[in-house]
Amino acid sequence: MTTLRIAGGRVLHPDFSVTTDDVLVDDTSGEIVAVGDVGSGDETLDAEGCLVMPGLVNAHCHAAMTLLRGYADDKPLESWLREDVWPVEAELTDADIRAGTELALVELLKSGTTAFADMYFSMGEVAEAVAEAGLRARLGHGVVGVGKDEDAARADHEESLSFAREYDGYADGRVRTMYTPHSLTTVDEDRLREYVPEAREAGVPLHYHANETADEVEPIVAERDERPLEYADGLGMLGESDFLAHGVHSDATEVDLLAERGTAVVHCPASNMKLASGAAPVPAYREAGVTVALGTDGAASNNDLDLFDEMRDAAMLGKHAANDASAVPAEAVVEMATAGGADALGFDAGRIAAGRKADLAVVDFEAAHLTPTHDAVSNLAYATRGSDVRHTVCDGEVLVRDGEVRTLDEDAVRERAAEHARDLVARAE
Ligand SMILES: [Zn+2]
């Protein structure tokens, strides 16, 4: 075993206490060996002046949508998807998706994110990019039934399942998979009845968009006389390892149902605010015992993948919506971005403790906007930016050292992505 000692920093513990301690990591098992006075390691990573925290988890993302960053803004979900996003997505090639995903991975790693969930297309390319970049991911081929005949829809579901079967455990187990029907309104009931049991058989979780907008809830209620998550439950789509994105328009019955089933919710406050979708009932979820994670959603509706931004947005939106300054406090958003995300994705990470996966972010607190440190958790939630991350470690490997990504060539990735984005948009017009 080769060990790495993350030395001289302050450490954020699972109970939110902060101590000055070292963290010892075994890069063979990829686990944290000890926290405290750990002796020397084979290698040292300097954390002087820094806070060592669990790596952030972006639990709902469409990574390659970085190519559409700033392409179409200031529209509600439905017209944004139909008029702008779907026509361009129809032109996407494998190479576009590879280029956009690599751009996303650079951004994720540099801002301290060590794991993410991705629902998109050409997922083999995404899995390869994740393998190369060194972080952890839960990946699924997104299935959209709109505008497809039965054969095409079936082929789409089959592709999602075959990707899930083939790539689960890929890249030394850093890549896990999932079955990802886009949402309860964009995929047919018959197909869900057919394929959800197959996903169960394959042993992969489900991830889908649910209750994102009021427009998505109303037709289900009108047609079926039940709430969308009751409909999902009837289809067997609320499993213990499943996690759904958004959950903005969930009523008390649905909140209780999620708690009972053990299904997690990924809160995406920036995307919800930008598309004016509403504010998720985060305090109600947490009170009921629902696992809540944080996600940026795609860069086209955010427009960045910085989870520090997302933490602040979650806290601000939560307070604003509840008209209560104590709603969604600092500890809650830090927990959502770390332990909550790891739990939702099914990774044994998100907490700094011996035996957990060594997925860590080392945040430089020696900055004007982080001085003084009365409360490190407050600084993380309200004042830190992704660019304050000095080192990122995943699975015991140093992926970002002193702000520099070691597994991808940042300049080349950025140039390639800009080129692909330009050509893609030109083809769609
Ligand atoms: Zn989404």
CSV table of C-alpha atoms and ligand atoms in Angstrom, one decimal:
chain,number,residue,atom,x,y,z
A,1,MET,CA,0.0,0.0,0.0
A,2,THR,CA,1.1,3.6,-0.7
A,3,THR,CA,-0.1,6.2,1.6
A,4,LEU,CA,-0.8,9.9,1.2
A,5,ARG,CA,-0.8,12.2,4.1
A,6,ILE,CA,-3.0,15.3,3.8
A,7,ALA,CA,-1.1,17.4,6.2
A,8,GLY,CA,-1.5,20.6,8.2
A,9,GLY,CA,-5.1,21.5,7.5
A,10,ARG,CA,-8.3,21.7,9.5
A,11,VAL,CA,-10.7,18.7,9.0
A,12,LEU,CA,-14.5,18.8,8.7
A,13,HIS,CA,-15.9,15.8,10.5
A,14,PRO,CA,-19.3,14.2,9.9
A,15,ASP,CA,-20.7,15.9,13.0
A,16,PHE,CA,-19.6,19.2,11.5
A,17,SER,CA,-17.0,19.8,14.1
A,18,VAL,CA,-13.6,21.0,12.8
A,19,THR,CA,-10.2,20.0,14.2
A,20,THR,CA,-6.6,20.6,13.1
A,21,ASP,CA,-5.6,17.2,12.0
A,22,ASP,CA,-4.0,15.1,9.3
A,23,VAL,CA,-5.8,12.6,7.1
A,24,LEU,CA,-4.1,9.5,5.9
A,25,VAL,CA,-5.2,7.9,2.7
A,26,ASP,CA,-4.4,4.5,1.2
A,27,ASP,CA,-4.2,4.9,-2.6
A,28,THR,CA,-4.4,1.2,-3.2
A,29,SER,CA,-7.8,0.6,-1.5
A,30,GLY,CA,-8.8,4.2,-2.1
A,31,GLU,CA,-9.9,4.5,1.5
A,32,ILE,CA,-9.3,6.8,4.4
A,33,VAL,CA,-7.0,5.0,6.8
A,34,ALA,CA,-6.9,7.4,9.8
A,35,VAL,CA,-7.8,10.9,10.8
A,36,GLY,CA,-5.8,12.7,13.6
A,37,ASP,CA,-2.2,12.2,14.5
A,38,VAL,CA,-1.5,9.8,11.6
A,39,GLY,CA,2.3,9.7,11.5
A,40,SER,CA,4.1,10.0,8.2
A,41,GLY,CA,2.8,8.9,4.8
A,42,ASP,CA,4.7,7.9,1.6
A,43,GLU,CA,3.6,11.1,0.1
A,44,THR,CA,2.4,14.4,1.5
A,45,LEU,CA,-0.2,16.8,0.2
A,46,ASP,CA,0.0,20.2,1.8
A,47,ALA,CA,-3.2,21.5,3.4
A,48,GLU,CA,-1.7,24.4,5.4
A,49,GLY,CA,-4.3,27.2,5.7
A,50,CYS,CA,-7.0,24.9,4.2
A,51,LEU,CA,-10.1,23.1,5.2
A,52,VAL,CA,-10.2,19.4,4.3
A,53,MET,CA,-13.8,18.4,3.5
A,54,PRO,CA,-15.5,15.5,1.8
A,55,GLY,CA,-15.5,15.7,-1.9
A,56,LEU,CA,-18.7,17.3,-3.3
A,57,VAL,CA,-21.3,15.2,-5.0
A,58,ASN,CA,-23.2,16.6,-7.9
A,59,ALA,CA,-26.3,14.3,-7.8
A,60,HIS,CA,-28.1,15.5,-11.0
A,61,CYS,CA,-26.2,16.6,-14.0
A,62,HIS,CA,-26.1,16.3,-17.8
A,63,ALA,CA,-22.4,16.9,-18.2
A,64,ALA,CA,-22.1,17.4,-21.9
A,65,MET,CA,-24.7,20.2,-21.8
A,66,THR,CA,-21.7,22.4,-21.0
A,67,LEU,CA,-21.6,22.7,-24.8
A,68,LEU,CA,-25.0,24.6,-24.5
A,69,ARG,CA,-23.9,26.9,-21.7
A,70,GLY,CA,-25.4,30.3,-22.5
A,71,TYR,CA,-27.0,29.0,-25.8
A,72,ALA,CA,-30.6,29.6,-24.7
A,73,ASP,CA,-31.5,31.5,-21.5
A,74,ASP,CA,-34.5,33.2,-20.0
A,75,LYS,CA,-37.3,30.8,-21.0
A,76,PRO,CA,-39.5,28.3,-19.0
A,77,LEU,CA,-38.7,24.6,-19.1
A,78,GLU,CA,-41.2,23.5,-21.8
A,79,SER,CA,-40.3,26.0,-24.5
A,80,TRP,CA,-36.7,25.9,-23.6
A,81,LEU,CA,-36.6,22.2,-24.1
A,82,ARG,CA,-38.7,22.1,-27.3
A,83,GLU,CA,-37.5,25.2,-29.1
A,84,ASP,CA,-33.8,25.2,-28.1
A,85,VAL,CA,-32.4,22.2,-26.3
A,86,TRP,CA,-34.0,19.2,-28.1
A,87,PRO,CA,-33.3,20.5,-31.7
A,88,VAL,CA,-29.6,20.9,-30.9
A,89,GLU,CA,-29.4,17.6,-28.9
A,90,ALA,CA,-30.7,15.9,-32.1
A,91,GLU,CA,-27.4,16.9,-33.8
A,92,LEU,CA,-25.1,15.6,-31.0
A,93,THR,CA,-22.4,13.2,-32.0
A,94,ASP,CA,-20.3,10.9,-29.8
A,95,ALA,CA,-17.3,13.2,-30.3
A,96,ASP,CA,-19.4,16.2,-29.2
A,97,ILE,CA,-20.5,14.4,-26.1
A,98,ARG,CA,-16.9,13.4,-25.3
A,99,ALA,CA,-15.7,17.0,-25.7
A,100,GLY,CA,-18.6,18.5,-23.6
A,101,THR,CA,-18.2,15.9,-20.9
A,102,GLU,CA,-14.4,16.4,-20.6
A,103,LEU,CA,-15.1,20.1,-20.2
A,104,ALA,CA,-17.6,19.4,-17.4
A,105,LEU,CA,-15.1,17.1,-15.7
A,106,VAL,CA,-12.4,19.8,-15.6
A,107,GLU,CA,-14.9,22.1,-14.1
A,108,LEU,CA,-16.2,19.6,-11.6
A,109,LEU,CA,-12.7,18.5,-10.5
A,110,LYS,CA,-11.4,22.0,-10.1
A,111,SER,CA,-14.3,23.0,-7.9
A,112,GLY,CA,-13.9,20.0,-5.6
A,113,THR,CA,-16.5,17.6,-7.0
A,114,THR,CA,-15.5,13.9,-6.7
A,115,ALA,CA,-18.7,12.2,-7.8
A,116,PHE,CA,-21.6,13.0,-10.0
A,117,ALA,CA,-24.7,11.5,-11.5
A,118,ASP,CA,-25.1,11.9,-15.3
A,119,MET,CA,-28.1,11.2,-17.4
A,120,TYR,CA,-27.4,11.8,-21.1
A,121,PHE,CA,-26.5,10.1,-24.4
A,122,SER,CA,-23.4,8.3,-25.8
A,123,MET,CA,-22.8,7.1,-22.3
A,124,GLY,CA,-19.9,4.8,-23.3
A,125,GLU,CA,-18.0,8.0,-24.2
A,126,VAL,CA,-19.0,9.5,-20.8
A,127,ALA,CA,-17.8,6.4,-19.0
A,128,GLU,CA,-14.4,6.5,-20.9
A,129,ALA,CA,-14.0,10.2,-19.9
A,130,VAL,CA,-14.8,9.4,-16.3
A,131,ALA,CA,-12.3,6.5,-16.3
A,132,GLU,CA,-9.6,8.8,-17.7
A,133,ALA,CA,-10.4,11.8,-15.4
A,134,GLY,CA,-10.3,9.6,-12.2
A,135,LEU,CA,-13.5,10.7,-10.4
A,136,ARG,CA,-16.6,8.6,-9.5
A,137,ALA,CA,-19.9,8.6,-11.3
A,138,ARG,CA,-23.4,7.0,-11.5
A,139,LEU,CA,-24.2,7.0,-15.3
A,140,GLY,CA,-27.4,6.4,-17.3
A,141,HIS,CA,-28.5,6.7,-20.9
A,142,GLY,CA,-31.5,9.1,-20.8
A,143,VAL,CA,-34.7,7.7,-22.4
A,144,VAL,CA,-37.1,10.2,-24.0
A,145,GLY,CA,-40.3,8.8,-25.6
A,146,VAL,CA,-41.7,12.0,-27.0
A,147,GLY,CA,-41.9,11.9,-30.8
A,148,LYS,CA,-40.8,8.2,-31.1
A,149,ASP,CA,-42.8,5.3,-32.5
A,150,GLU,CA,-43.0,2.1,-30.4
A,151,ASP,CA,-40.0,0.4,-32.0
A,152,ALA,CA,-37.8,3.5,-31.5
A,153,ALA,CA,-39.0,3.9,-27.9
A,154,ARG,CA,-38.2,0.3,-27.2
A,155,ALA,CA,-34.7,0.6,-28.7
A,156,ASP,CA,-34.1,3.6,-26.5
A,157,HIS,CA,-35.1,1.7,-23.3
A,158,GLU,CA,-33.0,-1.3,-24.4
A,159,GLU,CA,-30.0,0.9,-24.9
A,160,SER,CA,-30.4,2.4,-21.4
A,161,LEU,CA,-30.5,-1.1,-19.9
A,162,SER,CA,-27.7,-2.6,-22.0
A,163,PHE,CA,-25.4,0.4,-21.1
A,164,ALA,CA,-26.4,-0.1,-17.4
A,165,ARG,CA,-25.6,-3.8,-17.5
A,166,GLU,CA,-22.3,-3.4,-19.4
A,167,TYR,CA,-20.7,-0.6,-17.5
A,168,ASP,CA,-21.7,-1.2,-13.9
A,169,GLY,CA,-18.4,-1.5,-12.0
A,170,TYR,CA,-16.3,-0.1,-14.8
A,171,ALA,CA,-13.1,1.8,-14.1
A,172,ASP,CA,-12.2,-0.2,-11.0
A,173,GLY,CA,-15.7,0.3,-9.7
A,174,ARG,CA,-15.7,4.1,-9.9
A,175,VAL,CA,-18.4,4.0,-12.6
A,176,ARG,CA,-21.7,2.7,-11.5
A,177,THR,CA,-24.8,2.8,-13.6
A,178,MET,CA,-28.6,3.4,-13.5
A,179,TYR,CA,-31.7,3.2,-15.6
A,180,THR,CA,-32.8,6.7,-16.5
A,181,PRO,CA,-36.2,7.3,-18.1
A,182,HIS,CA,-36.2,11.1,-18.6
A,183,SER,CA,-39.4,11.8,-16.6
A,184,LEU,CA,-42.9,10.6,-15.8
A,185,THR,CA,-44.4,12.8,-18.6
A,186,THR,CA,-41.9,12.2,-21.4
A,187,VAL,CA,-41.9,8.4,-21.2
A,188,ASP,CA,-45.0,6.1,-21.9
A,189,GLU,CA,-46.6,4.2,-19.1
A,190,ASP,CA,-46.6,1.0,-21.1
A,191,ARG,CA,-42.8,1.2,-21.6
A,192,LEU,CA,-42.2,1.9,-17.9
A,193,ARG,CA,-44.3,-1.2,-17.0
A,194,GLU,CA,-42.2,-3.2,-19.4
A,195,TYR,CA,-38.7,-2.0,-18.5
A,196,VAL,CA,-38.8,-1.0,-14.8
A,197,PRO,CA,-38.9,-4.7,-13.8
A,198,GLU,CA,-35.9,-5.3,-16.1
A,199,ALA,CA,-33.9,-2.6,-14.3
A,200,ARG,CA,-34.7,-4.3,-11.0
A,201,GLU,CA,-33.5,-7.5,-12.5
A,202,ALA,CA,-30.3,-5.9,-13.5
A,203,GLY,CA,-29.9,-4.5,-10.0
A,204,VAL,CA,-29.4,-0.9,-11.1
A,205,PRO,CA,-31.2,2.1,-9.5
A,206,LEU,CA,-33.6,4.4,-11.3
A,207,HIS,CA,-33.1,8.1,-11.7
A,208,TYR,CA,-35.5,10.4,-13.4
A,209,HIS,CA,-36.9,14.0,-13.3
A,210,ALA,CA,-40.1,14.2,-11.3
A,211,ASN,CA,-42.4,17.1,-10.2
A,212,GLU,CA,-40.1,19.6,-11.7
A,213,THR,CA,-42.8,22.1,-12.8
A,214,ALA,CA,-46.5,22.6,-12.1
A,215,ASP,CA,-47.1,21.9,-15.8
A,216,GLU,CA,-45.7,18.5,-15.4
A,217,VAL,CA,-47.9,17.6,-12.4
A,218,GLU,CA,-51.3,18.8,-13.6
A,219,PRO,CA,-51.8,16.5,-16.6
A,220,ILE,CA,-50.9,13.4,-14.4
A,221,VAL,CA,-53.4,14.5,-11.7
A,222,ALA,CA,-56.1,15.3,-14.3
A,223,GLU,CA,-55.7,12.1,-16.2
A,224,ARG,CA,-55.1,9.6,-13.3
A,225,ASP,CA,-56.6,11.3,-10.3
A,226,GLU,CA,-53.5,10.7,-8.3
A,227,ARG,CA,-50.3,12.5,-7.6
A,228,PRO,CA,-47.2,11.9,-9.9
A,229,LEU,CA,-45.3,10.1,-7.2
A,230,GLU,CA,-48.3,7.9,-6.4
A,231,TYR,CA,-48.3,7.0,-10.1
A,232,ALA,CA,-44.5,6.4,-10.0
A,233,ASP,CA,-45.0,4.2,-6.9
A,234,GLY,CA,-47.6,2.2,-8.7
A,235,LEU,CA,-45.1,1.5,-11.4
A,236,GLY,CA,-42.5,0.4,-8.8
A,237,MET,CA,-40.4,3.4,-9.4
A,238,LEU,CA,-39.8,4.5,-5.8
A,239,GLY,CA,-37.1,2.0,-4.6
A,240,GLU,CA,-34.7,2.4,-1.8
A,241,SER,CA,-31.7,3.0,-4.1
A,242,ASP,CA,-33.6,5.2,-6.5
A,243,PHE,CA,-33.2,9.0,-6.6
A,244,LEU,CA,-35.3,11.5,-8.4
A,245,ALA,CA,-34.3,15.0,-9.6
A,246,HIS,CA,-36.1,18.2,-8.6
A,247,GLY,CA,-39.2,17.2,-6.6
A,248,VAL,CA,-40.3,20.9,-6.6
A,249,HIS,CA,-44.0,20.3,-6.7
A,250,SER,CA,-44.5,17.5,-4.2
A,251,ASP,CA,-47.4,17.6,-1.7
A,252,ALA,CA,-47.4,16.2,1.8
A,253,THR,CA,-48.6,12.8,0.7
A,254,GLU,CA,-45.7,12.5,-1.8
A,255,VAL,CA,-43.2,13.7,0.8
A,256,ASP,CA,-44.4,10.9,3.2
A,257,LEU,CA,-44.3,8.4,0.4
A,258,LEU,CA,-40.7,9.2,-0.4
A,259,ALA,CA,-39.7,8.9,3.2
A,260,GLU,CA,-41.5,5.6,3.5
A,261,ARG,CA,-39.9,4.1,0.4
A,262,GLY,CA,-36.4,5.5,1.1
A,263,THR,CA,-36.2,7.2,-2.3
A,264,ALA,CA,-33.8,10.2,-2.3
A,265,VAL,CA,-34.5,13.6,-3.9
A,266,VAL,CA,-31.9,15.8,-5.7
A,267,HIS,CA,-32.6,19.5,-5.1
A,268,CYS,CA,-31.4,21.7,-8.0
A,269,PRO,CA,-32.1,25.2,-6.8
A,270,ALA,CA,-30.3,27.2,-9.5
A,271,SER,CA,-32.0,25.4,-12.3
A,272,ASN,CA,-35.4,25.7,-10.5
A,273,MET,CA,-34.9,29.4,-10.0
A,274,LYS,CA,-33.6,30.1,-13.6
A,275,LEU,CA,-36.5,28.2,-15.3
A,276,ALA,CA,-38.9,29.7,-12.7
A,277,SER,CA,-40.0,26.2,-11.8
A,278,GLY,CA,-40.6,26.9,-8.1
A,279,ALA,CA,-39.0,26.1,-4.8
A,280,ALA,CA,-38.7,22.5,-3.6
A,281,PRO,CA,-40.1,21.8,0.0
A,282,VAL,CA,-36.6,21.0,1.3
A,283,PRO,CA,-37.4,21.5,5.0
A,284,ALA,CA,-40.4,19.1,4.7
A,285,TYR,CA,-38.3,16.5,3.0
A,286,ARG,CA,-35.6,16.7,5.6
A,287,GLU,CA,-38.1,16.7,8.5
A,288,ALA,CA,-39.7,13.6,7.0
A,289,GLY,CA,-36.3,11.8,6.8
A,290,VAL,CA,-36.0,11.9,3.0
A,291,THR,CA,-32.4,11.9,1.8
A,292,VAL,CA,-31.8,15.2,0.0
A,293,ALA,CA,-28.8,15.7,-2.3
A,294,LEU,CA,-27.8,18.7,-4.4
A,295,GLY,CA,-27.4,18.9,-8.2
A,296,THR,CA,-26.6,21.6,-10.7
A,297,ASP,CA,-28.6,20.0,-13.5
A,298,GLY,CA,-27.1,20.7,-16.9
A,299,ALA,CA,-24.9,23.8,-17.5
A,300,ALA,CA,-27.5,25.2,-19.9
A,301,SER,CA,-29.9,25.8,-17.0
A,302,ASN,CA,-27.5,26.9,-14.3
A,303,ASN,CA,-25.0,28.0,-15.9
A,304,ASP,CA,-22.1,26.4,-14.1
A,305,LEU,CA,-21.3,23.2,-12.3
A,306,ASP,CA,-20.0,24.8,-9.1
A,307,LEU,CA,-21.6,23.1,-6.1
A,308,PHE,CA,-20.5,25.8,-3.7
A,309,ASP,CA,-22.8,28.1,-5.7
A,310,GLU,CA,-25.5,25.5,-5.4
A,311,MET,CA,-25.1,25.3,-1.6
A,312,ARG,CA,-25.6,29.0,-1.3
A,313,ASP,CA,-28.5,28.9,-3.7
A,314,ALA,CA,-30.2,26.1,-1.8
A,315,ALA,CA,-29.8,28.0,1.5
A,316,MET,CA,-31.0,31.3,0.0
A,317,LEU,CA,-34.0,29.8,-1.9
A,318,GLY,CA,-35.0,27.7,1.1
A,319,LYS,CA,-35.1,30.8,3.3
A,320,HIS,CA,-36.8,33.0,0.8
A,321,ALA,CA,-39.5,30.4,0.0
A,322,ALA,CA,-40.2,29.6,3.7
A,323,ASN,CA,-40.0,33.3,4.6
A,324,ASP,CA,-37.9,32.0,7.5
A,325,ALA,CA,-34.2,32.8,7.9
A,326,SER,CA,-33.6,29.7,9.9
A,327,ALA,CA,-34.9,27.4,7.1
A,328,VAL,CA,-32.2,25.3,5.2
A,329,PRO,CA,-29.2,26.4,7.4
A,330,ALA,CA,-25.5,26.1,6.5
A,331,GLU,CA,-25.0,22.6,7.9
A,332,ALA,CA,-28.0,21.3,5.9
A,333,VAL,CA,-26.6,22.5,2.6
A,334,VAL,CA,-23.1,21.2,3.3
A,335,GLU,CA,-24.6,17.8,4.3
A,336,MET,CA,-26.8,17.8,1.1
A,337,ALA,CA,-23.7,18.4,-1.1
A,338,THR,CA,-21.6,15.7,0.6
A,339,ALA,CA,-23.1,12.9,2.7
A,340,GLY,CA,-26.6,13.3,1.2
A,341,GLY,CA,-25.2,13.1,-2.4
A,342,ALA,CA,-23.1,10.1,-1.6
A,343,ASP,CA,-26.0,8.3,0.0
A,344,ALA,CA,-28.3,9.1,-2.9
A,345,LEU,CA,-25.8,7.8,-5.5
A,346,GLY,CA,-25.0,4.8,-3.3
A,347,PHE,CA,-21.3,5.6,-2.8
A,348,ASP,CA,-19.6,4.9,0.6
A,349,ALA,CA,-18.2,8.5,0.6
A,350,GLY,CA,-19.3,12.0,1.6
A,351,ARG,CA,-17.8,11.8,5.2
A,352,ILE,CA,-14.3,12.0,6.4
A,353,ALA,CA,-13.8,8.9,8.6
A,354,ALA,CA,-11.6,5.8,8.6
A,355,GLY,CA,-12.9,3.2,6.2
A,356,ARG,CA,-14.8,5.6,4.0
A,357,LYS,CA,-13.8,6.2,0.4
A,358,ALA,CA,-11.0,8.8,0.2
A,359,ASP,CA,-12.9,11.4,-1.8
A,360,LEU,CA,-11.8,14.8,-0.6
A,361,ALA,CA,-11.7,18.5,-1.4
A,362,VAL,CA,-9.0,20.7,0.1
A,363,VAL,CA,-10.3,24.3,0.2
A,364,ASP,CA,-7.9,27.2,0.6
A,365,PHE,CA,-9.3,29.4,3.4
A,366,GLU,CA,-6.5,32.0,3.1
A,367,ALA,CA,-8.5,34.3,1.0
A,368,ALA,CA,-9.9,37.8,1.7
A,369,HIS,CA,-13.5,36.6,1.2
A,370,LEU,CA,-13.0,33.7,3.7
A,371,THR,CA,-11.4,35.8,6.4
A,372,PRO,CA,-12.0,35.5,9.4
A,373,THR,CA,-13.1,31.9,10.0
A,374,HIS,CA,-15.6,32.2,12.9
A,375,ASP,CA,-17.4,29.2,11.5
A,376,ALA,CA,-15.9,27.0,8.8
A,377,VAL,CA,-19.3,25.5,7.8
A,378,SER,CA,-20.7,29.0,7.4
A,379,ASN,CA,-17.8,29.9,5.2
A,380,LEU,CA,-18.4,26.8,3.0
A,381,ALA,CA,-22.1,27.5,2.6
A,382,TYR,CA,-22.1,31.2,2.2
A,383,ALA,CA,-18.7,32.5,1.1
A,384,THR,CA,-16.6,29.8,-0.6
A,385,ARG,CA,-16.3,29.5,-4.4
A,386,GLY,CA,-15.3,26.6,-6.5
A,387,SER,CA,-12.1,28.4,-7.4
A,388,ASP,CA,-11.0,28.2,-3.8
A,389,VAL,CA,-10.4,24.5,-4.1
A,390,ARG,CA,-6.6,23.8,-4.0
A,391,HIS,CA,-6.6,20.0,-4.2
A,392,THR,CA,-9.1,17.3,-5.2
A,393,VAL,CA,-8.6,13.7,-4.2
A,394,CYS,CA,-10.8,10.8,-5.4
A,395,ASP,CA,-10.4,7.1,-4.6
A,396,GLY,CA,-7.1,8.0,-2.9
A,397,GLU,CA,-5.6,9.6,-6.0
A,398,VAL,CA,-4.7,13.3,-6.3
A,399,LEU,CA,-6.7,14.5,-9.3
A,400,VAL,CA,-6.2,18.3,-8.8
A,401,ARG,CA,-3.0,19.5,-7.2
A,402,ASP,CA,-2.6,23.3,-6.5
A,403,GLY,CA,-5.5,24.1,-8.8
A,404,GLU,CA,-4.2,22.1,-11.7
A,405,VAL,CA,-6.0,19.1,-13.1
A,406,ARG,CA,-3.5,16.2,-13.4
A,407,THR,CA,-5.6,13.7,-15.5
A,408,LEU,CA,-6.8,16.0,-18.3
A,409,ASP,CA,-5.1,18.7,-20.3
A,410,GLU,CA,-7.3,21.7,-19.4
A,411,ASP,CA,-6.3,24.0,-22.3
A,412,ALA,CA,-6.8,21.3,-24.9
A,413,VAL,CA,-10.1,20.2,-23.4
A,414,ARG,CA,-11.4,23.8,-23.4
A,415,GLU,CA,-10.3,24.5,-27.0
A,416,ARG,CA,-11.9,21.2,-28.2
A,417,ALA,CA,-15.1,21.9,-26.4
A,418,ALA,CA,-15.4,25.4,-27.8
A,419,GLU,CA,-14.9,24.0,-31.3
A,420,HIS,CA,-17.4,21.3,-30.9
A,421,ALA,CA,-20.0,23.7,-29.4
A,422,ARG,CA,-19.6,26.1,-32.4
A,423,ASP,CA,-20.0,23.4,-35.0
A,424,LEU,CA,-22.9,21.8,-33.2
A,425,VAL,CA,-24.9,25.0,-33.0
A,426,ALA,CA,-24.1,25.7,-36.7
A,427,ARG,CA,-25.5,22.3,-37.7
A,428,ALA,CA,-28.7,22.8,-35.7
A,429,GLU,CA,-29.5,26.2,-37.3
B,1,ZN,ZN,-32.1,17.5,-15.5
